[in-house]
């Protein structure tokens, strides 16, 4: 053997000996000796306590699932028991997470390329305690030790690649002072991965492209209970694997069915970059007894409603400079017996969040509007809390508006009901409005109803910052067709008459009753070519009217040439400056007042026959009592002075002139009110 050969042989022998010594050292080394060093290094890097309190060891085994020569190379499998990760110094409590055991495979060949490749990590019984304080500080955000360039430290050439993270069973508790949450969740593996498509279905239920194209699987099932925003919560669902939770490039699938009282929320979809809560793409269904009950749960102020259910798509961008943006798109649903469709956008902006959107109902059941105006006070809706009960002797709704929450959100939403389902006697056909809420002030402009072939256009302003609330409403009724206004009156079906009117009121109060009881303003109404009869009063349920008409006209049906009213309201007391009916047989004048604050009536009806005395009644009538239980009768005392009603025609110029303005110039002399009002104006 040559000298060179001997040298090479010695070198090879030394290398083999060193490798053997290294293998023996690795196999026999007590890895527990380096636990203090590992604990110290990790604690310094994470800036919070970390400790491996149990055994630390390394086992070597071949990976039988590899092919070729790689299957013959032993892989180190690291295990550690009883691991504890503490909280940062400014978070109360001892531990953020405990683990009974951790196992991880390590690829030895990847180390040659300065890559720590871990095909799989097994976690045994992880228990996490997440906390967030009222100041926003939390224990799940890690501030790694500062390795900036100012210290002259070069970035590491090493990289870490984790292929999979699995665990057998875990528990998570969350105490969040910001969300007022105290939740406890249990997480268990599903046994085998469940494809995302099997959960959402293959029939096109999820239409959003980002949701539909997701190919990740559900790995774990979960159950949760506790409180959220102070409300009891329970639910269950499925989530993806731990790897997709930490990898921003892999969508994290989530499915949930959560209940809080009567409210139920069901979601299915994905979170993008879930560790930073960047984007959300979900199909969202929710239902309950009232939309108003959602405010404590989602922070969006919605009106009290009948039971509801909706189904739509929630797209959220949580890392926007102006605040997180949530879009509830293409939703469909029902509120009571009414359908609802549209798009809403909620922006968590400052100083108040804002709700924008467009909502449409193809068919609105009129009764479903009752809770919006407090008209269902006597119906104690389950889950909506105790409301003001309607007094038995009152008609006007007393249920208070919840104005204390109006300043928590701004809104700009349009709503249209293309068709209104109502009682046949209620001639409302459609509705549209533009709702604007800003800094506690509510504006509906316009608020438009299609009524009896005409339009009721209104502007409503309510200032919820005042206590009691201050309001103003302006109403304009145009071209209400009498044959449609009273569709159940057969004799009206051939009527060509119309009703027009204007009203403007200011008021203060926290309910419909309080607002009407403090109203100031005026009301002007003009009706031409109508009729009046006992059967009409009976049909309308006006017993007092039935009595009055019977006293004036008997059982006959009498045509109304014109009915004109100019009523002034002062602190809830409605007093007519002019209230006159011009019929074919008589002129009837109404005086007195109606008190909306006390709901009491004090009216006088003074008739005068035209030409031959057709009316047998020669004394005035009265209407007294309450709105709920009115009383009518014949006044005792002197007869009507001749010409008393004629004096009515000598009223001040202003009421007659104002009422003439309600007659459209295009109608010409066909309107029977024109000659009456002109004669008043001349006198």
XYZ file of C-alpha atoms in Angstrom:
683
model
C 0.000 0.000 0.000
C 1.365 3.356 -0.915
C 1.974 6.108 1.590
C -0.923 8.116 0.124
C -3.242 5.173 0.466
C -2.262 4.715 4.103
C -2.992 8.382 4.812
C -6.406 8.183 3.171
C -7.162 5.004 5.087
C -6.246 6.670 8.384
C -8.366 9.715 7.532
C -11.340 7.525 6.646
C -10.893 5.572 9.846
C -10.745 8.716 11.941
C -13.885 10.054 10.252
C -15.710 6.786 10.916
C -14.586 6.812 14.521
C -15.731 10.406 14.941
C -19.076 9.580 13.353
C -19.427 6.581 15.625
C -18.538 8.699 18.642
C -21.040 11.341 17.485
C -23.787 8.745 17.022
C -23.008 7.194 20.406
C -22.993 10.675 21.965
C -26.315 11.608 20.396
C -27.928 8.293 21.330
C -26.670 8.311 24.900
C -26.682 12.042 25.641
C -29.029 13.138 28.412
C -30.902 15.974 26.710
C -32.401 17.037 29.995
C -29.068 18.699 30.757
C -29.753 21.406 28.186
C -33.289 22.164 29.411
C -32.157 25.156 31.487
C -30.413 26.616 28.458
C -33.434 26.027 26.207
C -35.811 27.494 28.793
C -33.636 30.561 29.198
C -33.190 31.145 25.459
C -36.877 30.702 24.607
C -37.985 32.895 27.531
C -35.605 35.642 26.411
C -36.760 35.379 22.798
C -40.502 35.416 23.627
C -40.090 37.896 26.488
C -42.228 35.782 28.790
C -41.620 32.708 30.978
C -41.175 29.359 29.245
C -40.248 26.038 30.789
C -39.998 22.353 29.908
C -40.767 20.846 33.290
C -40.877 17.195 32.207
C -38.554 14.915 30.261
C -36.758 16.128 27.118
C -35.426 13.496 24.754
C -34.580 12.504 21.187
C -35.485 9.179 19.565
C -34.228 8.015 16.166
C -36.425 6.155 13.703
C -36.766 5.673 9.979
C -39.704 7.184 8.082
C -41.327 4.284 6.311
C -43.481 6.587 4.195
C -40.376 7.921 2.393
C -39.106 6.158 -0.736
C -35.655 5.174 -1.914
C -32.538 5.696 0.114
C -34.232 8.356 2.297
C -36.316 5.605 3.892
C -33.076 4.111 5.307
C -31.921 7.309 6.997
C -33.009 7.594 10.635
C -34.917 10.765 11.582
C -34.659 12.352 15.000
C -37.976 12.590 16.858
C -37.864 15.144 19.620
C -40.259 14.939 22.538
C -40.826 17.118 25.579
C -43.295 16.750 28.415
C -45.103 19.200 30.688
C -44.475 22.475 28.846
C -45.609 25.819 30.247
C -45.778 29.221 28.509
C -46.444 32.151 30.817
C -48.106 35.510 30.320
C -46.315 38.776 29.514
C -45.479 40.917 32.563
C -48.455 43.268 32.056
C -51.081 40.465 31.820
C -52.415 38.977 35.073
C -52.344 35.224 35.649
C -49.556 32.661 35.570
C -49.883 30.674 32.342
C -51.054 31.383 28.825
C -50.656 27.759 27.672
C -49.801 24.343 29.050
C -49.005 21.180 27.072
C -48.839 17.664 28.424
C -46.483 16.510 25.662
C -44.986 17.731 22.368
C -43.466 15.494 19.690
C -41.827 16.642 16.460
C -39.998 14.952 13.594
C -36.891 16.678 12.267
C -35.426 16.179 8.791
C -31.629 15.786 9.257
C -30.691 16.344 5.608
C -32.487 19.690 5.509
C -30.100 20.954 8.177
C -27.314 20.888 5.575
C -29.223 23.583 3.701
C -29.745 25.677 6.883
C -33.411 24.705 6.987
C -35.212 23.336 10.006
C -37.796 21.103 8.339
C -40.426 19.660 10.670
C -42.885 17.402 8.828
C -45.272 17.150 11.766
C -45.770 18.336 15.335
C -48.019 16.428 17.776
C -49.538 18.332 20.688
C -51.056 16.424 23.594
C -53.855 18.092 25.601
C -53.068 21.752 24.916
C -54.792 24.168 27.299
C -54.751 27.859 26.313
C -55.928 30.796 28.416
C -56.299 33.879 26.208
C -56.759 37.317 27.723
C -57.283 40.873 26.506
C -57.476 43.819 28.881
C -59.656 46.905 28.539
C -56.618 48.868 27.281
C -56.228 46.456 24.335
C -53.157 44.577 25.595
C -53.348 40.810 25.122
C -51.299 37.693 25.728
C -51.541 36.177 22.245
C -49.393 38.804 20.518
C -45.703 37.929 20.747
C -43.075 40.671 20.805
C -39.945 38.773 19.850
C -36.599 39.943 21.145
C -35.344 42.896 19.121
C -32.780 41.910 16.543
C -32.605 45.106 14.599
C -29.851 46.268 12.352
C -29.008 49.088 14.740
C -27.309 46.485 16.934
C -25.361 45.303 13.937
C -26.876 41.825 13.953
C -27.281 40.252 10.527
C -30.464 38.396 9.731
C -30.281 34.640 10.091
C -29.818 32.400 7.036
C -31.804 29.670 8.732
C -35.497 29.076 8.019
C -38.196 27.003 9.669
C -40.714 24.941 7.676
C -43.563 23.184 9.554
C -45.721 20.920 7.402
C -48.467 19.952 9.872
C -49.602 20.490 13.468
C -52.059 18.089 15.097
C -53.361 17.505 18.609
C -55.687 15.050 20.304
C -57.892 17.304 22.437
C -57.620 20.896 23.538
C -59.252 23.548 25.626
C -59.298 27.305 25.109
C -60.632 29.949 27.452
C -61.026 33.583 26.416
C -61.467 36.546 28.732
C -61.776 39.673 26.640
C -62.607 42.951 28.398
C -62.997 44.749 25.056
C -65.675 42.338 23.787
C -67.011 41.654 27.299
C -66.417 37.984 26.568
C -65.856 35.081 28.925
C -65.839 31.930 26.780
C -64.678 28.343 27.213
C -64.166 26.081 24.201
C -63.342 22.392 23.793
C -61.676 21.236 20.576
C -61.488 17.613 19.386
C -60.101 16.072 16.171
C -62.743 14.914 13.699
C -60.959 11.592 13.176
C -60.344 12.229 9.501
C -60.231 15.444 7.460
C -63.620 16.682 6.247
C -63.472 18.410 2.827
C -64.654 22.011 2.815
C -66.935 21.323 -0.164
C -68.863 18.663 1.761
C -69.783 21.200 4.461
C -70.844 24.029 2.139
C -72.496 21.680 -0.370
C -72.016 21.351 -4.109
C -75.274 23.045 -5.140
C -73.991 26.585 -5.289
C -74.978 27.635 -1.772
C -71.742 29.602 -1.385
C -71.499 31.904 -4.367
C -68.509 34.023 -3.367
C -65.552 32.899 -5.481
C -63.049 33.027 -2.632
C -65.244 30.815 -0.465
C -66.196 28.393 -3.241
C -62.634 27.836 -4.477
C -61.240 26.869 -1.060
C -59.759 23.367 -1.070
C -58.655 23.134 2.580
C -60.210 20.649 4.979
C -61.874 20.803 8.363
C -59.738 19.034 10.947
C -61.288 19.799 14.334
C -64.731 20.064 15.883
C -65.441 22.469 18.725
C -67.996 23.439 21.324
C -68.214 26.742 23.175
C -70.218 28.255 26.009
C -70.032 31.358 28.148
C -70.883 35.025 27.685
C -70.279 37.465 24.846
C -71.075 41.165 25.260
C -72.639 40.149 28.543
C -75.106 37.802 26.792
C -75.137 34.004 27.314
C -73.723 32.153 24.305
C -73.402 28.513 23.299
C -72.510 26.842 20.032
C -70.558 24.287 18.065
C -68.778 23.960 14.734
C -65.665 22.957 12.829
C -62.308 24.573 12.031
C -59.235 23.845 9.944
C -55.840 22.648 11.036
C -53.342 24.513 13.180
C -51.029 25.077 10.229
C -53.595 27.053 8.268
C -54.246 29.072 11.392
C -50.643 30.275 11.434
C -49.988 30.435 7.674
C -51.239 33.648 6.037
C -51.145 32.020 2.590
C -53.606 29.245 3.425
C -57.297 30.126 4.031
C -58.520 28.939 7.414
C -61.941 27.228 7.111
C -64.534 27.820 9.806
C -68.099 26.618 10.368
C -70.227 27.614 13.342
C -73.754 27.457 14.717
C -74.089 29.760 17.736
C -77.096 30.697 19.866
C -77.691 33.499 22.320
C -81.181 33.479 23.764
C -83.574 33.418 20.813
C -80.849 34.632 18.421
C -79.146 32.054 16.201
C -76.122 32.721 13.968
C -74.772 30.173 11.471
C -71.640 30.758 9.367
C -69.506 28.811 6.926
C -66.479 30.125 5.056
C -62.854 31.116 5.514
C -60.569 33.476 7.373
C -57.580 34.796 5.442
C -54.418 35.424 7.470
C -56.289 34.400 10.636
C -53.434 35.200 13.033
C -53.850 38.861 12.084
C -57.626 38.662 11.438
C -57.163 40.344 8.051
C -60.066 39.172 5.835
C -63.287 37.204 6.278
C -65.380 35.511 3.590
C -68.427 33.816 5.057
C -71.921 32.758 4.249
C -73.959 34.124 7.137
C -77.419 33.160 8.348
C -79.006 34.638 11.425
C -82.462 34.613 12.963
C -84.244 35.618 16.144
C -87.212 37.302 17.783
C -86.172 40.888 16.984
C -83.370 42.609 15.071
C -83.073 44.971 18.034
C -81.684 42.069 20.099
C -78.571 41.924 17.885
C -77.043 45.157 19.199
C -75.380 43.629 22.303
C -73.919 40.844 20.141
C -72.708 42.637 16.989
C -72.721 46.312 17.977
C -74.984 47.316 15.065
C -78.049 49.338 16.071
C -81.169 47.937 14.381
C -84.878 48.569 15.055
C -87.157 46.302 17.050
C -88.988 43.994 14.658
C -91.128 40.853 14.557
C -89.240 37.519 14.305
C -86.740 37.513 11.429
C -84.395 35.261 9.443
C -81.798 36.270 6.824
C -79.210 34.573 4.624
C -76.368 36.403 2.891
C -72.614 36.762 2.409
C -70.343 38.516 4.888
C -67.175 39.980 3.376
C -64.960 41.752 5.913
C -61.734 43.734 5.573
C -60.438 44.107 9.109
C -57.182 45.962 8.518
C -58.477 49.179 6.933
C -57.017 52.543 7.966
C -60.463 54.069 8.533
C -61.712 51.090 10.544
C -62.779 47.542 9.775
C -65.340 47.244 6.963
C -68.075 44.571 7.002
C -70.245 44.000 3.927
C -73.396 41.890 4.209
C -74.061 41.314 0.542
C -76.972 39.908 -1.464
C -78.907 38.929 1.634
C -82.443 37.591 1.499
C -84.786 37.001 4.374
C -88.060 37.632 6.154
C -89.131 39.947 8.953
C -92.452 38.738 10.257
C -94.348 37.853 7.073
C -92.464 40.425 4.961
C -89.562 39.616 2.636
C -86.346 41.641 2.710
C -83.366 41.869 0.326
C -80.371 44.122 -0.098
C -76.777 45.056 0.695
C -75.411 46.661 3.863
C -71.947 47.992 4.705
C -70.845 48.589 8.291
C -67.654 50.570 8.919
C -66.139 50.624 12.413
C -65.086 54.255 12.018
C -64.530 56.999 14.597
C -66.076 58.772 16.424
C -69.013 56.476 15.582
C -69.414 53.465 13.314
C -71.589 53.918 10.238
C -74.129 51.733 8.444
C -74.761 52.268 4.729
C -77.024 50.309 2.444
C -80.043 49.684 0.310
C -82.897 47.410 1.389
C -85.961 46.349 -0.611
C -89.116 44.381 0.183
C -91.116 42.991 -2.700
C -94.018 42.491 -0.304
C -94.358 44.178 3.073
C -96.993 43.125 5.553
C -98.205 46.353 7.099
C -98.618 44.769 10.542
C -94.851 44.141 10.625
C -94.298 47.912 10.887
C -96.127 48.066 14.228
C -93.052 47.574 16.485
C -91.276 50.513 14.810
C -93.862 52.959 16.172
C -94.573 51.180 19.449
C -97.979 49.951 18.334
C -97.501 46.486 19.841
C -97.101 47.607 23.442
C -99.517 45.030 24.816
C -97.743 42.161 23.069
C -94.879 41.116 25.275
C -92.533 39.626 22.720
C -90.416 36.803 23.992
C -86.761 37.793 24.254
C -87.377 41.503 23.747
C -87.480 42.460 27.401
C -90.181 44.240 29.387
C -91.865 47.064 27.486
C -94.315 49.773 28.525
C -97.829 48.349 28.625
C -100.607 50.269 26.907
C -103.087 51.759 29.431
C -106.552 50.284 29.040
C -108.183 53.721 28.654
C -105.735 55.056 26.029
C -105.552 54.678 22.252
C -102.286 56.460 21.383
C -99.195 54.176 21.749
C -97.218 54.908 24.928
C -94.247 52.594 24.342
C -91.073 54.667 24.554
C -88.537 55.032 21.747
C -85.122 53.778 22.850
C -83.309 57.005 21.983
C -80.464 56.397 24.443
C -78.770 54.144 21.869
C -79.225 56.388 18.821
C -75.857 58.093 19.208
C -73.838 54.855 19.145
C -73.987 54.631 15.341
C -74.592 56.730 12.226
C -76.628 55.370 9.316
C -77.573 56.184 5.739
C -79.979 53.554 4.408
C -82.693 53.601 1.751
C -85.695 51.310 2.007
C -88.490 50.570 -0.442
C -91.516 48.296 -0.151
C -92.796 47.672 -3.651
C -96.096 46.193 -2.499
C -97.790 46.412 0.880
C -100.023 43.624 2.110
C -102.701 45.106 4.341
C -106.328 44.949 5.317
C -108.665 45.715 2.429
C -109.879 48.816 4.238
C -106.308 50.219 4.380
C -105.502 51.679 0.930
C -101.684 51.806 1.200
C -99.932 50.380 -1.856
C -96.187 51.050 -1.449
C -93.573 52.727 0.718
C -90.124 54.253 0.272
C -87.855 56.216 2.576
C -84.307 57.436 3.075
C -83.160 56.998 6.680
C -80.260 59.114 7.927
C -79.067 58.899 11.525
C -76.215 61.162 12.578
C -75.000 61.930 16.071
C -78.267 60.813 17.661
C -80.559 62.667 15.228
C -82.911 60.684 12.992
C -84.100 62.020 9.639
C -86.533 60.311 7.263
C -86.467 62.369 4.081
C -88.395 61.517 2.065
C -90.900 59.241 3.752
C -93.331 58.398 0.964
C -96.472 56.260 0.932
C -98.616 55.420 -2.067
C -102.164 55.816 -0.767
C -105.474 55.518 -2.639
C -104.003 56.342 -6.023
C -102.196 59.378 -4.617
C -99.088 60.102 -2.586
C -98.341 60.984 1.017
C -94.944 62.682 1.125
C -93.426 63.426 4.520
C -90.238 64.573 6.187
C -89.680 63.388 9.745
C -86.965 64.681 12.098
C -86.377 63.279 15.597
C -83.593 64.527 17.877
C -82.707 61.731 20.279
C -80.071 63.866 22.028
C -82.820 65.829 23.766
C -84.752 64.518 26.741
C -87.597 64.444 26.066
C -86.974 63.847 22.389
C -87.806 66.680 19.999
C -89.497 66.045 16.669
C -90.864 67.711 13.574
C -92.981 66.300 10.774
C -94.183 67.849 7.516
C -96.887 66.020 5.549
C -98.311 66.598 2.082
C -101.235 64.448 0.900
C -102.098 64.767 -2.774
C -104.814 63.267 -4.983
C -106.166 60.594 -2.650
C -108.999 59.092 -4.720
C -112.082 58.676 -2.541
C -113.199 55.532 -4.352
C -109.828 53.963 -3.402
C -109.579 55.607 0.008
C -112.751 53.788 1.088
C -112.680 50.674 -1.117
C -115.296 48.812 0.903
C -117.951 51.517 0.443
C -119.863 50.398 -2.627
C -121.418 53.822 -3.265
C -117.942 55.394 -3.324
C -116.766 53.300 -6.235
C -118.187 55.730 -8.775
C -116.933 58.803 -6.933
C -114.590 61.186 -8.771
C -113.706 63.068 -5.609
C -110.280 63.608 -4.123
C -108.686 64.406 -0.775
C -105.710 66.781 -0.437
C -104.030 68.044 2.683
C -100.992 69.577 4.369
C -99.768 69.275 7.938
C -96.772 70.526 9.880
C -96.098 69.792 13.550
C -93.345 70.115 16.120
C -93.429 68.134 19.339
C -91.424 66.719 22.222
C -91.772 63.357 23.918
C -90.416 59.802 23.924
C -93.494 58.006 22.546
C -96.184 58.535 19.933
C -98.631 59.514 22.692
C -96.204 62.010 24.239
C -95.346 63.556 20.869
C -98.993 64.078 19.922
C -99.758 65.361 23.412
C -97.239 68.197 23.037
C -97.722 68.966 19.347
C -97.768 72.470 17.903
C -98.644 73.165 14.284
C -101.481 73.042 11.813
C -103.496 70.665 9.657
C -105.404 71.551 6.473
C -107.629 69.081 4.647
C -109.833 69.486 1.584
C -112.280 66.830 0.350
C -114.646 67.195 -2.592
C -117.420 65.072 -4.072
C -117.774 62.504 -1.344
C -120.715 61.114 0.568
C -121.828 60.488 4.121
C -124.307 57.953 5.500
C -125.045 55.777 8.487
C -123.769 52.702 6.637
C -120.455 54.467 6.004
C -120.042 55.300 9.687
C -120.898 51.740 10.663
C -118.378 50.389 8.176
C -115.667 52.629 9.588
C -116.577 51.615 13.116
C -117.381 55.209 14.109
C -120.294 54.799 16.470
C -120.372 58.504 17.349
C -120.338 59.413 13.662
C -123.156 56.967 13.082
C -125.186 58.666 15.796
C -124.522 62.165 14.422
C -125.345 61.257 10.829
C -128.549 59.549 11.962
C -129.583 62.688 13.831
C -128.782 64.942 10.868
C -129.876 62.912 7.863
C -131.691 59.846 9.131
C -130.946 56.743 7.058
C -130.337 58.653 3.835
C -127.101 58.766 1.918
C -126.045 62.394 1.485
C -123.507 63.737 -0.998
C -120.714 65.972 0.260
C -119.892 68.793 -2.124
C -116.928 69.872 -0.041
C -115.386 69.234 3.371
C -112.777 71.769 4.484
C -110.739 71.789 7.709
C -108.087 74.172 9.015
C -107.028 72.987 12.451
C -104.407 74.552 14.683
C -102.577 72.526 17.346
C -101.221 74.110 20.536
C -99.588 71.869 23.161
C -101.622 68.920 21.978
C -104.925 70.816 21.871
C -106.429 70.681 18.371
C -108.817 73.574 17.684
C -110.476 74.093 14.296
C -110.273 77.578 12.857
C -112.496 76.195 10.139
C -114.190 72.799 9.954
C -117.145 72.784 7.594
C -119.084 70.220 5.524
C -121.041 71.503 2.511
C -123.574 68.802 1.637
C -126.438 68.816 -0.856
C -128.890 69.458 1.981
C -126.998 71.493 4.572
C -123.889 73.225 5.731
C -122.449 71.711 8.911
C -119.942 73.554 11.090
C -117.790 71.830 13.739
C -116.250 73.783 16.611
C -114.620 72.912 19.933
C -111.397 70.981 20.476
C -109.707 67.586 20.776
C -107.056 67.251 23.468
C -104.342 64.742 22.478
C -102.592 65.140 25.819
C -105.588 63.877 27.777
C -107.268 62.071 24.856
C -110.542 63.919 25.471
C -113.090 65.430 23.069
C -115.232 68.564 23.368
C -116.870 69.231 19.988
C -120.044 70.943 18.783
C -121.752 70.121 15.465
C -123.980 72.963 14.196
C -126.111 72.184 11.085
C -128.122 74.561 8.868
C -130.417 73.433 6.066
C -130.183 74.800 2.554
C -133.461 76.222 1.250
C -136.357 74.156 2.583
C -135.638 72.773 6.032
C -134.880 69.153 5.457
C -133.215 68.666 8.807
C -135.623 68.120 11.679
C -132.864 68.745 14.224
C -132.784 72.370 15.337
C -130.323 72.102 18.277
C -126.566 71.530 18.025
C -124.992 68.145 18.730
C -122.072 67.524 21.064
C -119.271 64.981 21.226
C -117.525 64.621 24.577
C -115.682 61.931 26.492
C -112.405 60.203 25.656
C -110.918 58.989 22.376
C -111.482 55.421 23.578
C -115.031 55.965 24.878
C -116.595 59.028 23.241
C -120.082 60.230 24.107
C -122.462 62.061 21.749
C -125.835 63.729 22.208
C -128.107 66.711 21.545
C -127.330 69.963 23.293
C -130.089 71.291 25.472
C -130.816 75.000 25.485
C -131.715 77.668 22.903
C -132.300 76.914 19.262
C -129.676 77.754 16.682
C -129.853 81.422 15.917
C -130.819 82.016 12.313
C -127.745 82.786 10.283
C -125.310 81.323 12.820
C -123.773 79.026 10.258
C -123.813 81.797 7.707
C -121.468 83.624 10.036
C -119.016 80.785 9.536
C -118.631 81.922 5.953
C -117.288 85.173 7.262
C -114.168 83.574 8.809
C -110.814 85.182 8.449
C -109.257 85.323 5.023
C -106.246 83.154 5.895
C -107.920 79.706 6.333
C -109.959 79.987 3.136
C -107.005 81.241 1.115
C -104.732 78.499 2.477
C -107.261 75.801 1.677
C -107.725 77.126 -1.869
C -104.023 76.432 -2.391
C -104.756 72.691 -2.024
C -106.859 72.722 -5.208
C -104.805 71.936 -8.275
C -105.212 74.578 -11.018
C -105.633 71.789 -13.561
C -108.850 70.695 -11.853
C -110.614 73.987 -12.698
C -114.195 74.369 -11.480
C -114.760 70.635 -11.271
C -113.648 70.737 -7.651
C -116.793 71.473 -5.607
C -114.736 73.179 -2.894
C -113.751 76.028 -5.192
C -117.038 78.037 -5.024
C -117.397 77.471 -1.264
C -113.907 78.659 -0.435
C -114.124 81.586 -2.850
C -117.317 82.759 -1.195
C -115.610 82.533 2.193
C -112.640 84.453 0.891
C -114.851 87.222 -0.529
C -116.759 87.600 2.733
